[in-house]
Coordinates of C-alpha atoms in Angstrom, one line a residue:
Chain A
M1 CA 16.8 7.7 -10.6
T2 CA 19.8 8.6 -12.8
G3 CA 19.1 11.0 -15.6
R4 CA 15.7 11.9 -14.2
G5 CA 16.4 15.5 -13.6
G6 CA 18.9 16.2 -16.4
I7 CA 22.5 17.1 -16.2
G8 CA 22.1 20.5 -14.6
L9 CA 20.3 19.1 -11.6
N10 CA 22.7 16.2 -11.2
L11 CA 25.7 18.6 -11.3
F12 CA 24.0 20.8 -8.7
A13 CA 23.4 17.8 -6.4
A14 CA 27.0 16.7 -6.8
A15 CA 28.2 20.1 -5.9
M16 CA 26.0 20.2 -2.8
A17 CA 27.2 16.8 -1.7
A18 CA 30.8 17.9 -2.2
F19 CA 30.2 21.0 -0.2
L20 CA 28.8 19.0 2.7
V21 CA 31.3 16.1 2.7
L22 CA 34.6 17.5 1.4
P23 CA 35.6 19.6 4.5
I24 CA 35.0 16.6 6.7
A25 CA 36.9 14.3 4.4
A26 CA 39.8 16.7 4.1
V27 CA 40.7 16.0 7.7
V28 CA 41.4 12.4 6.9
P29 CA 44.5 12.9 4.7
A30 CA 45.8 15.4 7.2
A31 CA 46.0 12.6 9.7
F32 CA 48.4 10.7 7.5
S33 CA 50.8 13.6 7.1
Q34 CA 54.5 13.5 7.7
S35 CA 55.0 17.2 8.5
S36 CA 54.5 18.9 11.8
F37 CA 51.8 21.2 10.5
I38 CA 48.4 20.6 9.0
R39 CA 48.8 21.4 5.3
L40 CA 46.4 20.3 2.6
P41 CA 47.2 18.2 0.7
P42 CA 50.0 16.7 2.8
E43 CA 53.5 16.7 1.1
A44 CA 54.5 13.3 2.4
W45 CA 52.5 10.4 3.9
S46 CA 53.3 8.6 7.2
L47 CA 51.7 7.1 10.3
R48 CA 53.8 9.4 12.4
W49 CA 50.9 11.1 14.1
W50 CA 49.0 7.9 14.7
H51 CA 52.0 6.7 16.8
V52 CA 52.0 10.0 18.7
F53 CA 48.2 9.7 19.3
L54 CA 48.5 6.1 20.5
A55 CA 51.6 6.6 22.5
D56 CA 50.2 9.6 24.5
P57 CA 48.2 8.3 27.5
S58 CA 46.2 11.5 27.7
W59 CA 44.8 10.8 24.1
R60 CA 44.1 7.2 24.9
R61 CA 42.4 8.1 28.2
A62 CA 40.2 10.7 26.4
L63 CA 39.2 8.1 23.8
V64 CA 38.4 5.5 26.4
K65 CA 36.5 8.1 28.5
S66 CA 34.5 9.2 25.5
I67 CA 33.4 5.6 24.8
E68 CA 32.6 5.0 28.4
V69 CA 30.5 8.2 28.8
A70 CA 28.7 7.6 25.5
T71 CA 27.9 4.0 26.4
W72 CA 26.5 5.0 29.8
A73 CA 24.6 7.9 28.3
A74 CA 23.2 5.7 25.5
A75 CA 22.1 3.0 28.0
L76 CA 20.5 5.4 30.4
S77 CA 18.7 7.4 27.7
V78 CA 17.4 4.2 26.1
V79 CA 15.8 3.0 29.3
A80 CA 14.4 6.4 30.2
G81 CA 13.5 7.4 26.7
T82 CA 11.7 4.2 25.9
A83 CA 9.7 4.5 29.2
A84 CA 8.9 8.1 28.3
A85 CA 7.8 7.1 24.8
L86 CA 5.5 4.4 26.2
G87 CA 4.0 6.9 28.7
I88 CA 3.5 9.6 26.0
A89 CA 1.8 7.1 23.7
R90 CA -0.9 6.7 26.4
L91 CA -1.6 10.4 26.7
R92 CA -4.1 12.3 24.6
G93 CA -4.7 15.8 23.5
T94 CA -3.1 18.7 25.5
A95 CA -1.3 16.5 27.9
R96 CA 0.4 14.7 25.1
R97 CA 1.5 17.9 23.3
L98 CA 2.8 19.3 26.6
A99 CA 4.8 16.1 27.4
L100 CA 6.2 16.0 23.9
A101 CA 7.3 19.7 24.1
L102 CA 9.0 19.0 27.4
F103 CA 10.9 16.1 26.0
V104 CA 12.0 18.0 22.9
G105 CA 13.1 20.9 25.1
P106 CA 16.8 19.9 25.4
V107 CA 17.1 19.8 21.6
V108 CA 15.5 23.3 21.1
V109 CA 17.2 25.2 24.0
P110 CA 20.6 26.6 22.9
V111 CA 23.3 24.3 24.1
I112 CA 25.3 27.0 25.7
V113 CA 22.3 28.0 27.9
L114 CA 22.0 24.4 29.0
A115 CA 25.7 24.3 29.6
V116 CA 25.7 27.3 31.9
A117 CA 22.7 26.0 33.8
L118 CA 24.1 22.5 34.2
Y119 CA 27.5 23.9 35.2
A120 CA 25.9 25.9 38.0
L121 CA 24.0 22.9 39.2
A122 CA 27.0 20.6 38.9
R123 CA 29.2 23.0 40.9
S124 CA 26.8 23.1 43.8
T125 CA 26.6 19.3 43.9
G126 CA 30.3 18.7 43.3
M127 CA 29.8 16.9 40.0
V128 CA 32.1 19.0 37.9
G129 CA 34.9 16.9 36.6
T130 CA 33.2 13.6 37.3
T131 CA 32.2 10.9 34.9
A132 CA 28.7 10.8 36.4
G133 CA 28.2 14.5 35.7
L134 CA 29.1 14.1 32.1
V135 CA 26.9 11.0 31.8
I136 CA 23.9 12.8 33.3
A137 CA 24.4 15.8 31.0
H138 CA 24.8 13.7 27.9
T139 CA 21.8 11.6 28.8
M140 CA 19.7 14.8 29.0
L141 CA 20.7 15.6 25.4
A142 CA 20.3 12.1 24.1
L143 CA 16.9 11.4 25.7
P144 CA 14.8 13.3 23.2
Y145 CA 16.3 11.3 20.3
V146 CA 15.5 8.0 21.9
A147 CA 12.0 9.1 23.0
L148 CA 11.1 10.4 19.5
N149 CA 12.6 7.4 17.7
V150 CA 10.8 4.9 19.9
G151 CA 7.7 7.1 19.6
V152 CA 7.7 6.6 15.9
S153 CA 8.0 2.8 16.3
L154 CA 5.2 2.8 18.8
G155 CA 3.0 4.8 16.5
M156 CA 3.2 2.0 14.0
L157 CA 2.4 -0.7 16.5
D158 CA -1.1 -2.1 16.5
P159 CA -2.4 -1.4 20.0
R160 CA -4.6 -4.5 19.8
L161 CA -1.5 -6.7 19.9
G162 CA -1.0 -5.6 23.5
L163 CA -4.7 -6.2 24.2
A164 CA -4.6 -9.6 22.6
A165 CA -1.6 -10.6 24.8
A166 CA -3.3 -9.3 28.0
G167 CA -6.4 -11.2 27.0
L168 CA -4.4 -14.3 26.8
G169 CA -3.4 -13.8 30.4
A170 CA -0.1 -11.9 30.1
S171 CA 0.9 -9.4 32.8
P172 CA 1.8 -5.9 31.7
W173 CA 5.5 -6.6 32.1
R174 CA 5.2 -9.8 30.1
V175 CA 3.3 -8.0 27.3
F176 CA 6.1 -5.4 27.1
R177 CA 8.8 -8.0 27.1
T178 CA 7.3 -10.5 24.6
V179 CA 5.2 -8.3 22.3
T180 CA 5.9 -4.5 22.6
L181 CA 9.7 -4.5 22.9
P182 CA 10.4 -7.0 20.1
L183 CA 8.2 -4.9 17.7
I184 CA 9.7 -1.5 18.6
R185 CA 13.2 -2.9 18.7
P186 CA 14.3 -1.0 15.5
G187 CA 13.3 2.3 17.1
V188 CA 15.0 1.4 20.4
L189 CA 18.3 0.4 18.6
G190 CA 18.1 3.4 16.3
G191 CA 17.6 5.6 19.3
A192 CA 20.6 4.0 21.1
V193 CA 22.9 4.7 18.1
F194 CA 21.7 8.3 18.0
A195 CA 22.2 8.6 21.7
F196 CA 25.7 7.2 21.5
V197 CA 26.8 9.5 18.6
T198 CA 25.2 12.5 20.3
S199 CA 27.2 11.9 23.5
F200 CA 30.3 11.0 21.6
D201 CA 30.6 14.2 19.7
E202 CA 29.2 16.5 22.3
V203 CA 31.6 19.3 23.1
V204 CA 29.9 22.3 24.7
L205 CA 28.5 20.7 27.8
S206 CA 31.6 18.6 28.1
I207 CA 34.0 21.5 28.1
F208 CA 32.1 23.0 31.1
L209 CA 31.7 19.7 33.0
A210 CA 35.1 18.0 32.2
G211 CA 37.9 18.1 34.8
P212 CA 41.6 17.4 34.7
T213 CA 41.2 13.6 34.9
V214 CA 37.8 13.3 33.3
K215 CA 38.0 14.5 29.7
T216 CA 36.3 13.3 26.5
L217 CA 38.0 13.2 23.1
P218 CA 36.3 16.4 21.8
V219 CA 37.4 18.2 24.9
R220 CA 41.0 16.9 24.5
I221 CA 41.0 18.0 20.8
W222 CA 39.8 21.5 21.8
E223 CA 42.5 21.8 24.4
E224 CA 45.2 20.6 21.9
I225 CA 44.1 23.1 19.3
R226 CA 44.4 26.0 21.7
I227 CA 48.0 25.1 22.4
E228 CA 49.3 23.8 19.1
Y229 CA 47.8 22.8 15.8
T230 CA 49.5 19.5 14.9
P231 CA 48.2 16.6 12.8
V232 CA 47.5 14.6 15.9
V233 CA 44.2 16.6 16.1
A234 CA 43.4 15.3 12.6
V235 CA 44.1 11.7 13.8
A236 CA 41.6 12.2 16.7
A237 CA 39.1 13.6 14.3
T238 CA 39.5 10.7 12.0
V239 CA 38.9 8.3 14.8
M240 CA 35.7 10.1 15.7
I241 CA 34.5 10.0 12.0
A242 CA 35.3 6.3 11.8
L243 CA 33.3 5.6 15.0
A244 CA 30.4 7.7 13.9
L245 CA 30.3 6.0 10.5
A246 CA 30.4 2.6 12.2
A247 CA 27.5 3.6 14.5
A248 CA 25.4 4.8 11.5
G249 CA 26.3 1.6 9.6
A250 CA 25.2 -0.5 12.6
S251 CA 21.9 1.3 12.9
R252 CA 21.2 0.7 9.1
L253 CA 21.9 -3.0 9.7
F254 CA 19.4 -3.1 12.6
R255 CA 16.7 -1.5 10.5
R256 CA 17.4 -3.8 7.5
R257 CA 17.0 -6.8 9.7
A258 CA 13.8 -5.5 11.3
A259 CA 12.2 -4.8 7.9
Chain B
M1 CA -20.7 -23.1 34.3
S2 CA -19.9 -20.1 32.1
T3 CA -23.0 -18.1 31.8
V4 CA -22.6 -14.5 31.1
R5 CA -24.9 -11.9 32.6
F6 CA -24.9 -8.2 31.8
A7 CA -26.9 -6.4 34.5
G8 CA -27.7 -2.9 33.6
V9 CA -24.3 -2.5 31.9
S10 CA -23.9 0.9 30.2
R11 CA -21.1 3.0 28.7
R12 CA -20.7 6.7 28.0
F13 CA -17.9 8.3 26.0
L14 CA -18.0 11.9 27.2
E15 CA -21.5 13.1 26.3
I16 CA -22.1 10.2 23.9
T17 CA -24.0 7.2 25.2
A18 CA -22.5 4.2 23.3
L19 CA -24.5 1.7 25.4
H20 CA -27.7 2.3 27.3
P21 CA -28.2 0.2 30.5
T22 CA -28.4 -3.3 29.1
D23 CA -29.5 -6.6 30.5
L24 CA -28.6 -9.7 28.7
E25 CA -27.9 -13.3 29.7
V26 CA -25.9 -15.8 27.6
R27 CA -26.4 -19.4 28.7
D28 CA -23.6 -21.9 29.2
G29 CA -22.5 -23.2 25.9
E30 CA -24.7 -20.8 23.9
F31 CA -23.6 -19.1 20.7
L32 CA -25.0 -15.6 20.9
T33 CA -24.6 -13.0 18.1
L34 CA -24.8 -9.3 18.6
L35 CA -26.1 -8.0 15.3
G36 CA -26.5 -4.4 14.3
P37 CA -25.2 -1.6 12.1
S38 CA -22.0 0.2 13.0
G39 CA -22.3 2.4 16.0
S40 CA -25.1 0.3 17.5
G41 CA -23.0 -0.5 20.6
K42 CA -22.3 -4.2 19.8
T43 CA -18.5 -3.9 19.9
T44 CA -18.8 -1.8 23.0
L45 CA -20.7 -4.6 24.8
L46 CA -18.2 -7.2 23.6
T47 CA -15.2 -5.1 24.7
I48 CA -16.8 -4.6 28.1
C49 CA -17.2 -8.4 28.4
A50 CA -13.5 -8.9 27.5
G51 CA -12.6 -6.3 30.2
Y52 CA -10.8 -4.0 27.8
L53 CA -13.3 -1.2 28.6
P54 CA -14.8 -0.6 32.0
P55 CA -18.6 0.0 32.0
S56 CA -19.9 3.4 33.1
G57 CA -22.6 1.6 35.1
G58 CA -23.9 -1.9 35.8
R59 CA -22.2 -5.2 36.7
L60 CA -21.0 -8.2 34.7
F61 CA -21.2 -11.7 36.0
V62 CA -19.5 -14.8 34.5
G63 CA -20.6 -18.1 36.0
G64 CA -22.3 -16.2 38.8
R65 CA -19.1 -14.4 39.8
D66 CA -18.9 -10.6 39.5
V67 CA -16.0 -9.9 37.2
T68 CA -16.7 -6.2 36.5
D69 CA -13.5 -5.0 38.2
L70 CA -11.3 -7.9 37.0
A71 CA -8.5 -7.2 34.6
P72 CA -8.7 -8.9 31.2
R73 CA -5.8 -11.2 32.0
H74 CA -7.7 -12.7 34.9
R75 CA -10.9 -13.4 33.0
N76 CA -9.8 -16.5 31.0
I77 CA -11.4 -15.2 27.8
G78 CA -10.5 -16.1 24.2
M79 CA -10.8 -13.1 22.0
V80 CA -10.7 -13.1 18.2
F81 CA -10.1 -9.5 16.9
Q82 CA -11.4 -8.0 13.7
N83 CA -8.0 -8.0 12.0
Y84 CA -6.8 -10.9 14.1
A85 CA -4.1 -9.0 16.0
L86 CA -1.6 -11.9 15.5
F87 CA 1.9 -11.3 16.8
P88 CA 3.8 -10.6 13.6
H89 CA 7.2 -11.4 15.0
M90 CA 6.2 -15.0 16.0
T91 CA 5.6 -18.2 14.1
V92 CA 2.1 -19.7 13.9
F93 CA 3.2 -22.1 16.7
E94 CA 4.4 -19.3 19.0
N95 CA 1.2 -17.3 18.4
V96 CA -1.0 -20.3 19.4
A97 CA 1.3 -21.2 22.3
Y98 CA 1.3 -17.7 23.8
G99 CA -1.6 -18.2 26.2
L100 CA -0.2 -21.6 27.2
R101 CA 3.2 -20.2 27.9
V102 CA 1.7 -17.6 30.1
R103 CA -0.1 -20.4 32.0
R104 CA 3.2 -22.2 32.4
V105 CA 2.0 -25.3 30.6
A106 CA 4.9 -27.9 30.4
A107 CA 6.7 -28.2 27.0
Q108 CA 5.3 -31.6 26.1
E109 CA 1.7 -30.8 27.0
L110 CA 2.1 -27.4 25.2
A111 CA 3.3 -29.0 22.0
R112 CA 0.4 -31.5 22.1
R113 CA -2.3 -28.9 22.7
V114 CA -0.9 -26.4 20.1
G115 CA -0.8 -29.3 17.6
E116 CA -4.4 -30.3 18.4
A117 CA -5.6 -26.7 18.0
L118 CA -3.8 -26.3 14.6
R119 CA -5.4 -29.6 13.5
M120 CA -8.8 -28.4 14.6
V121 CA -8.5 -25.3 12.3
Q122 CA -6.8 -27.4 9.6
L123 CA -3.5 -25.7 9.8
D124 CA -1.3 -28.7 10.7
G125 CA 2.0 -28.3 8.8
F126 CA 1.9 -24.6 9.2
A127 CA 3.4 -24.4 12.7
D128 CA 6.8 -23.0 11.7
R129 CA 5.5 -20.4 9.2
P130 CA 5.9 -16.8 10.0
V131 CA 2.5 -15.2 10.5
P132 CA 2.9 -12.4 7.8
M133 CA 3.4 -15.1 5.1
L134 CA -0.1 -16.5 5.7
S135 CA -3.2 -15.6 3.7
G136 CA -6.1 -13.8 5.3
G137 CA -8.1 -17.0 5.8
Q138 CA -5.1 -18.8 7.4
Q139 CA -4.5 -15.9 9.7
Q140 CA -8.1 -16.0 10.7
R141 CA -7.7 -19.6 11.6
V142 CA -4.6 -19.0 13.7
A143 CA -6.5 -16.3 15.6
L144 CA -9.2 -18.8 16.3
A145 CA -6.7 -21.5 17.4
R146 CA -4.9 -19.0 19.6
A147 CA -8.2 -18.1 21.3
M148 CA -9.5 -21.6 21.7
V149 CA -6.3 -23.4 22.8
I150 CA -6.4 -21.8 26.3
E151 CA -9.8 -23.5 26.9
P152 CA -11.4 -20.1 27.6
D153 CA -14.6 -19.8 29.7
I154 CA -16.0 -17.5 27.1
L155 CA -15.1 -17.0 23.4
L156 CA -15.5 -13.5 22.1
M157 CA -15.3 -12.7 18.4
D158 CA -15.4 -9.2 16.9
E159 CA -16.4 -9.4 13.2
P160 CA -13.7 -12.0 12.7
L161 CA -14.7 -12.7 9.1
G162 CA -15.0 -9.1 7.9
A163 CA -11.8 -9.2 6.0
L164 CA -12.4 -12.4 4.1
D165 CA -14.0 -12.7 0.7
R166 CA -17.5 -14.0 0.4
Q167 CA -16.7 -17.6 -0.6
L168 CA -14.2 -18.1 2.2
R169 CA -16.5 -16.4 4.7
K170 CA -19.2 -18.9 4.0
E171 CA -16.7 -21.8 4.5
V172 CA -15.4 -20.4 7.8
Q173 CA -18.9 -19.7 9.1
L174 CA -19.8 -23.3 8.7
E175 CA -16.5 -24.4 10.2
I176 CA -17.0 -22.2 13.3
R177 CA -20.5 -23.6 13.6
R178 CA -19.2 -27.2 13.4
M179 CA -16.6 -26.5 16.0
H180 CA -19.2 -25.0 18.3
V181 CA -21.5 -27.9 17.9
A182 CA -18.7 -30.4 18.6
R183 CA -17.5 -28.6 21.6
P184 CA -20.1 -26.0 22.8
R185 CA -18.6 -23.1 24.5
T186 CA -20.2 -19.9 25.6
T187 CA -19.6 -17.6 22.7
I188 CA -20.5 -14.0 21.9
Y189 CA -20.1 -13.0 18.3
V190 CA -20.3 -9.6 16.8
T191 CA -21.3 -9.0 13.2
H192 CA -23.3 -6.7 11.0
D193 CA -24.0 -9.4 8.5
Q194 CA -27.4 -10.9 9.0
E195 CA -26.7 -14.1 7.0
E196 CA -23.7 -14.8 9.2
A197 CA -25.8 -14.3 12.3
L198 CA -28.4 -16.7 11.0
V199 CA -26.0 -19.4 10.0
M200 CA -24.0 -19.5 13.2
S201 CA -26.1 -18.5 16.2
D202 CA -28.3 -20.2 18.7
R203 CA -29.7 -16.8 19.5
I204 CA -29.3 -13.3 18.0
A205 CA -29.6 -10.0 19.8
V206 CA -30.3 -7.2 17.4
M207 CA -28.9 -3.8 18.5
R208 CA -29.7 -0.3 17.5
A209 CA -28.4 3.0 18.8
G210 CA -26.9 1.5 22.0
R211 CA -29.8 -0.8 22.9
I212 CA -30.8 -4.4 22.4
V213 CA -34.0 -4.1 20.4
Q214 CA -34.8 -7.8 20.3
A215 CA -33.2 -11.0 21.3
G216 CA -34.3 -14.5 20.1
S217 CA -33.6 -17.3 17.7
G218 CA -33.1 -16.4 14.1
R219 CA -36.5 -17.8 13.4
D220 CA -38.1 -15.7 16.1
L221 CA -36.6 -12.6 14.7
Y222 CA -37.5 -13.3 11.1
E223 CA -41.0 -14.4 11.8
R224 CA -41.9 -12.2 14.7
P225 CA -39.7 -9.1 14.5
A226 CA -40.4 -6.5 17.3
D227 CA -40.3 -3.5 15.0
A228 CA -39.7 -2.3 11.5
F229 CA -35.9 -1.9 12.2
V230 CA -35.5 -5.6 13.1
A231 CA -37.6 -6.6 10.1
R232 CA -35.5 -4.5 7.8
F233 CA -32.2 -5.8 9.3
L234 CA -33.1 -9.5 9.0
G235 CA -34.0 -10.7 5.6
E236 CA -35.7 -8.9 2.7
S237 CA -38.8 -7.1 3.6
N238 CA -41.7 -5.1 2.2
L239 CA -42.9 -2.5 4.6
V240 CA -46.2 -0.8 4.0
A241 CA -47.0 2.3 6.2
G242 CA -50.4 3.0 7.5
T243 CA -52.5 3.4 10.6
V244 CA -53.8 0.7 13.0
Q245 CA -57.5 0.2 12.3
S246 CA -58.3 -2.4 14.8
L247 CA -56.4 -4.3 17.4
G248 CA -57.1 -7.4 19.6
D249 CA -56.3 -11.0 20.4
G250 CA -52.7 -10.6 19.1
R251 CA -53.9 -9.6 15.7
A252 CA -54.1 -6.2 14.1
V253 CA -55.5 -4.7 10.9
L254 CA -53.7 -1.9 9.1
A255 CA -55.3 0.6 6.8
A256 CA -52.8 1.7 4.2
P257 CA -53.6 4.6 1.9
G258 CA -53.5 3.5 -1.7
I259 CA -54.3 -0.1 -0.9
A260 CA -57.9 -1.0 -1.3
R261 CA -57.8 -4.0 1.0
P262 CA -57.0 -3.7 4.7
I263 CA -53.9 -5.7 5.8
A264 CA -54.4 -8.1 8.6
G265 CA -51.5 -9.7 10.5
R266 CA -49.9 -10.7 13.7
A267 CA -49.7 -7.6 16.1
A268 CA -46.2 -6.8 17.5
P269 CA -46.1 -5.5 21.1
G270 CA -46.3 -1.7 21.4
L271 CA -49.1 -1.1 18.9
A272 CA -52.0 1.3 19.6
A273 CA -55.3 1.6 17.7
G274 CA -55.1 4.6 15.5
A275 CA -51.3 4.9 15.7
R276 CA -49.0 4.9 12.8
A277 CA -47.6 1.4 12.0
A278 CA -46.1 -0.7 9.2
A279 CA -47.2 -4.0 7.7
L280 CA -44.3 -6.4 7.0
I281 CA -44.9 -8.7 4.1
R282 CA -41.9 -10.9 3.3
P283 CA -41.2 -11.2 -0.4
E284 CA -41.8 -15.0 -0.3
A285 CA -45.3 -14.4 1.2
L286 CA -46.5 -12.7 -1.9
R287 CA -48.0 -14.9 -4.6
P288 CA -50.3 -14.6 -7.6
E289 CA -54.0 -14.7 -6.5
A290 CA -57.0 -14.5 -8.8
G291 CA -59.1 -11.5 -7.6
G292 CA -56.2 -10.1 -5.6
L293 CA -54.7 -6.6 -6.0
S294 CA -53.7 -5.8 -9.5
A295 CA -50.1 -5.0 -10.0
R296 CA -47.5 -4.6 -12.8
I297 CA -44.2 -6.3 -12.9
V298 CA -41.6 -3.6 -13.6
E299 CA -38.4 -5.5 -13.0
R300 CA -37.3 -9.1 -13.0
V301 CA -34.1 -10.3 -11.4
Y302 CA -33.0 -13.8 -12.1
L303 CA -31.2 -15.3 -9.1
G304 CA -30.9 -18.9 -10.4
E305 CA -33.4 -21.1 -8.6
L306 CA -35.3 -18.0 -7.4
A307 CA -36.4 -14.9 -9.1
A308 CA -37.1 -11.5 -7.6
L309 CA -39.8 -9.4 -9.1
R310 CA -40.5 -5.7 -8.5
L311 CA -44.2 -5.0 -8.5
V312 CA -46.0 -1.7 -8.6
L313 CA -49.5 -1.7 -7.2
E314 CA -52.3 0.4 -8.6
G315 CA -51.9 2.9 -5.7
G316 CA -48.2 3.3 -6.5
H317 CA -46.8 1.0 -3.7
E318 CA -43.7 -0.9 -4.7
L319 CA -43.3 -4.5 -3.4
W320 CA -40.6 -7.1 -4.0
C321 CA -41.8 -10.6 -4.6
R322 CA -39.7 -13.7 -4.5
C323 CA -40.7 -16.9 -6.1
F324 CA -39.3 -20.0 -7.9
S325 CA -38.0 -18.9 -11.3
A326 CA -40.1 -21.7 -12.9
A327 CA -43.2 -20.4 -11.3
A328 CA -42.7 -16.7 -12.2
P329 CA -45.7 -15.3 -14.1
G330 CA -45.1 -14.8 -17.8
E331 CA -47.1 -11.6 -18.5
D332 CA -46.5 -8.3 -16.7
K333 CA -50.0 -7.7 -15.5
V334 CA -50.8 -9.9 -12.4
E335 CA -53.1 -10.1 -9.5
I336 CA -51.5 -10.8 -6.2
G337 CA -52.3 -11.6 -2.6
W338 CA -50.4 -12.9 0.4
D339 CA -50.5 -15.4 3.1
A340 CA -52.1 -13.6 6.0
T341 CA -50.3 -15.8 8.6
A342 CA -47.0 -14.5 7.4
V343 CA -47.8 -10.8 7.8
S344 CA -46.8 -8.8 10.9
I345 CA -48.0 -5.3 11.9
L346 CA -45.1 -3.5 13.5
P347 CA -44.7 -0.2 15.3
E348 CA -42.8 2.4 13.2
V349 CA -39.3 3.4 14.3
N350 CA -37.7 6.6 13.2
E351 CA -34.4 5.7 11.6
P352 CA -31.5 7.4 13.4

């Protein structure tokens, strides 16, 4: 592709890429700063703030909680989202459009509206500040990504494969286990990664639903920034970037293996 | 005993009737072909037999047992799909073994039967290949082995050779025929290819617009077609339109405008004196005849052993004649006649 569009276009593309990536990348050097303030570029390098981050139990707890919540949310939304996609694939016409619209709902509705609604609901059921509350909220957000991802995989699946398996005597569950699931696995795994990342960097719902002992990493970052703006925040952000990149890399790997 | 009996089986899709109430019996071990153009209802009938589609009316019996409401997985059928529907994530072995694993066949027995099935379709040595690496013809054989290995009561095939090239199709036709003769199994085969139907079937049911028009052996259908549609669908045919002049004793005489001589032939059922009808004269029944109708040869097609000649009669009718190349007349002006025992007078059908 190089040279295809001429120098002008390539420069423009490079500028756009820099515009998108640089602000995110800038946080990384800030995490390795020696000074007590975030200043770019850092004047001296050190791992000082990494020690602070790892030594502070509240940061460690937040990181572990984030991973825990994201894992649960990913697992739940994969099961529910795959089931939903299978169901939607059987619908036709208006019913299908309605079901799809319903499932895309949480993505379209402004998150703050969702947060207020869920907060009211969680308060009346005593779920504010609980892990379960966060998991349920994040599952809601992640579900559409799984359902859509799996839906795409299902759309590419030859429906006669299921008929063939049933004709050979397989029960519906066996057909799913031995034929459908192995063939839609790329969509399911891709959906799982999406769900994990969605939960992992979710902040609006989490701020509403977190409690003193149940806090995810983004909530902890937000709290920290409100009090003081030290490079430990950059360390937390760097950890998040690394995990998100790892997840994206994993999903590419799954897709490559499936192809 | 695996007879199949359709009793008044029908199918509607919303307002469209894909299959009118249909009665059909397939004998134990019989190879029956459903032959017809697309949209004639043949695949609908097959799909109902497999259990993938519930009929809108009527009952289906297999071996005397009513299976109308039985799920496909309880019917013990072997189905070969049009594009094979092989499991792309499994090897050849696993594809063929699938139905046996479902039936919890022990490992040793399973390996033996899969091996046997692969030998039968001449694919031994291919067991560990991934399916997507196979050619179309090989995939077709895997599909066949997968359907046969479970010892199904009925074998159903939906245009299984449609995706193969002509040469390969002919080979596989004969192969399927040989396998059927070696081990007769009640088989329903769907195709729109008349030659395929003739090569393989014990009996052919010709379908049109959701109905079986005629069922019988290939010879029956070719020599005694029920109407002009069947005549046109099986083999080459010259159809001459006219009116029935006289009728009786299984014979009819047709008066065709533009042809000086009335055409006599076997009367198909459903004819009425004075009604419109068509005379079927097969191309091979035409021959040079001194004192016959004068005609002009306007086209000669060399087919190797045979030649096809396009003739125009004095009245403007066009007929195809088929004869041995060596016996083809040299000059373009000929006098022709036909073997009256090879002519049928058929009721006209309006093409849909």
